[in-house]
XYZ file of C-alpha atoms in Angstrom:
32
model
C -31.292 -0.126 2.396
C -29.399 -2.005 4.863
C -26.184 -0.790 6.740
C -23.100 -1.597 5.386
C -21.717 -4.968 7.321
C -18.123 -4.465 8.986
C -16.909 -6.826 6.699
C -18.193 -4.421 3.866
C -16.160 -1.892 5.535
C -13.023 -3.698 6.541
C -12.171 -5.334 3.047
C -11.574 -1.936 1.146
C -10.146 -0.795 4.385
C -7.640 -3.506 4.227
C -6.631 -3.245 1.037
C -6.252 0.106 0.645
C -3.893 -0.486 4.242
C -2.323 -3.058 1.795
C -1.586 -1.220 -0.986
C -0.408 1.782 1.098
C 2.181 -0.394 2.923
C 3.697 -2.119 -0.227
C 4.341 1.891 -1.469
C 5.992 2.631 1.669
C 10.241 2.240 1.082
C 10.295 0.707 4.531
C 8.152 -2.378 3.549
C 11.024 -3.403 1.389
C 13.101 -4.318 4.256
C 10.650 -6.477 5.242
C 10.583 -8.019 1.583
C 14.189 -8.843 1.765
């Protein structure tokens, strides 16, 4: 078993980041 690449680690890690800033109210200023 090979380690996990940081790529590996930084996609779900980014889109989890994603999803958890769209959720925030504040992004919606941003959206405007």
């Amino acid at each position: 078993m090979r380690s996990s690449t940081s790529a590996e680690t930084a996609l779900p890690f980014t889109v989890n980041l994603t999803v958890d800033t769209s959720n925030l109210p504040m992004n919606y200023s941003y959206s405007d």
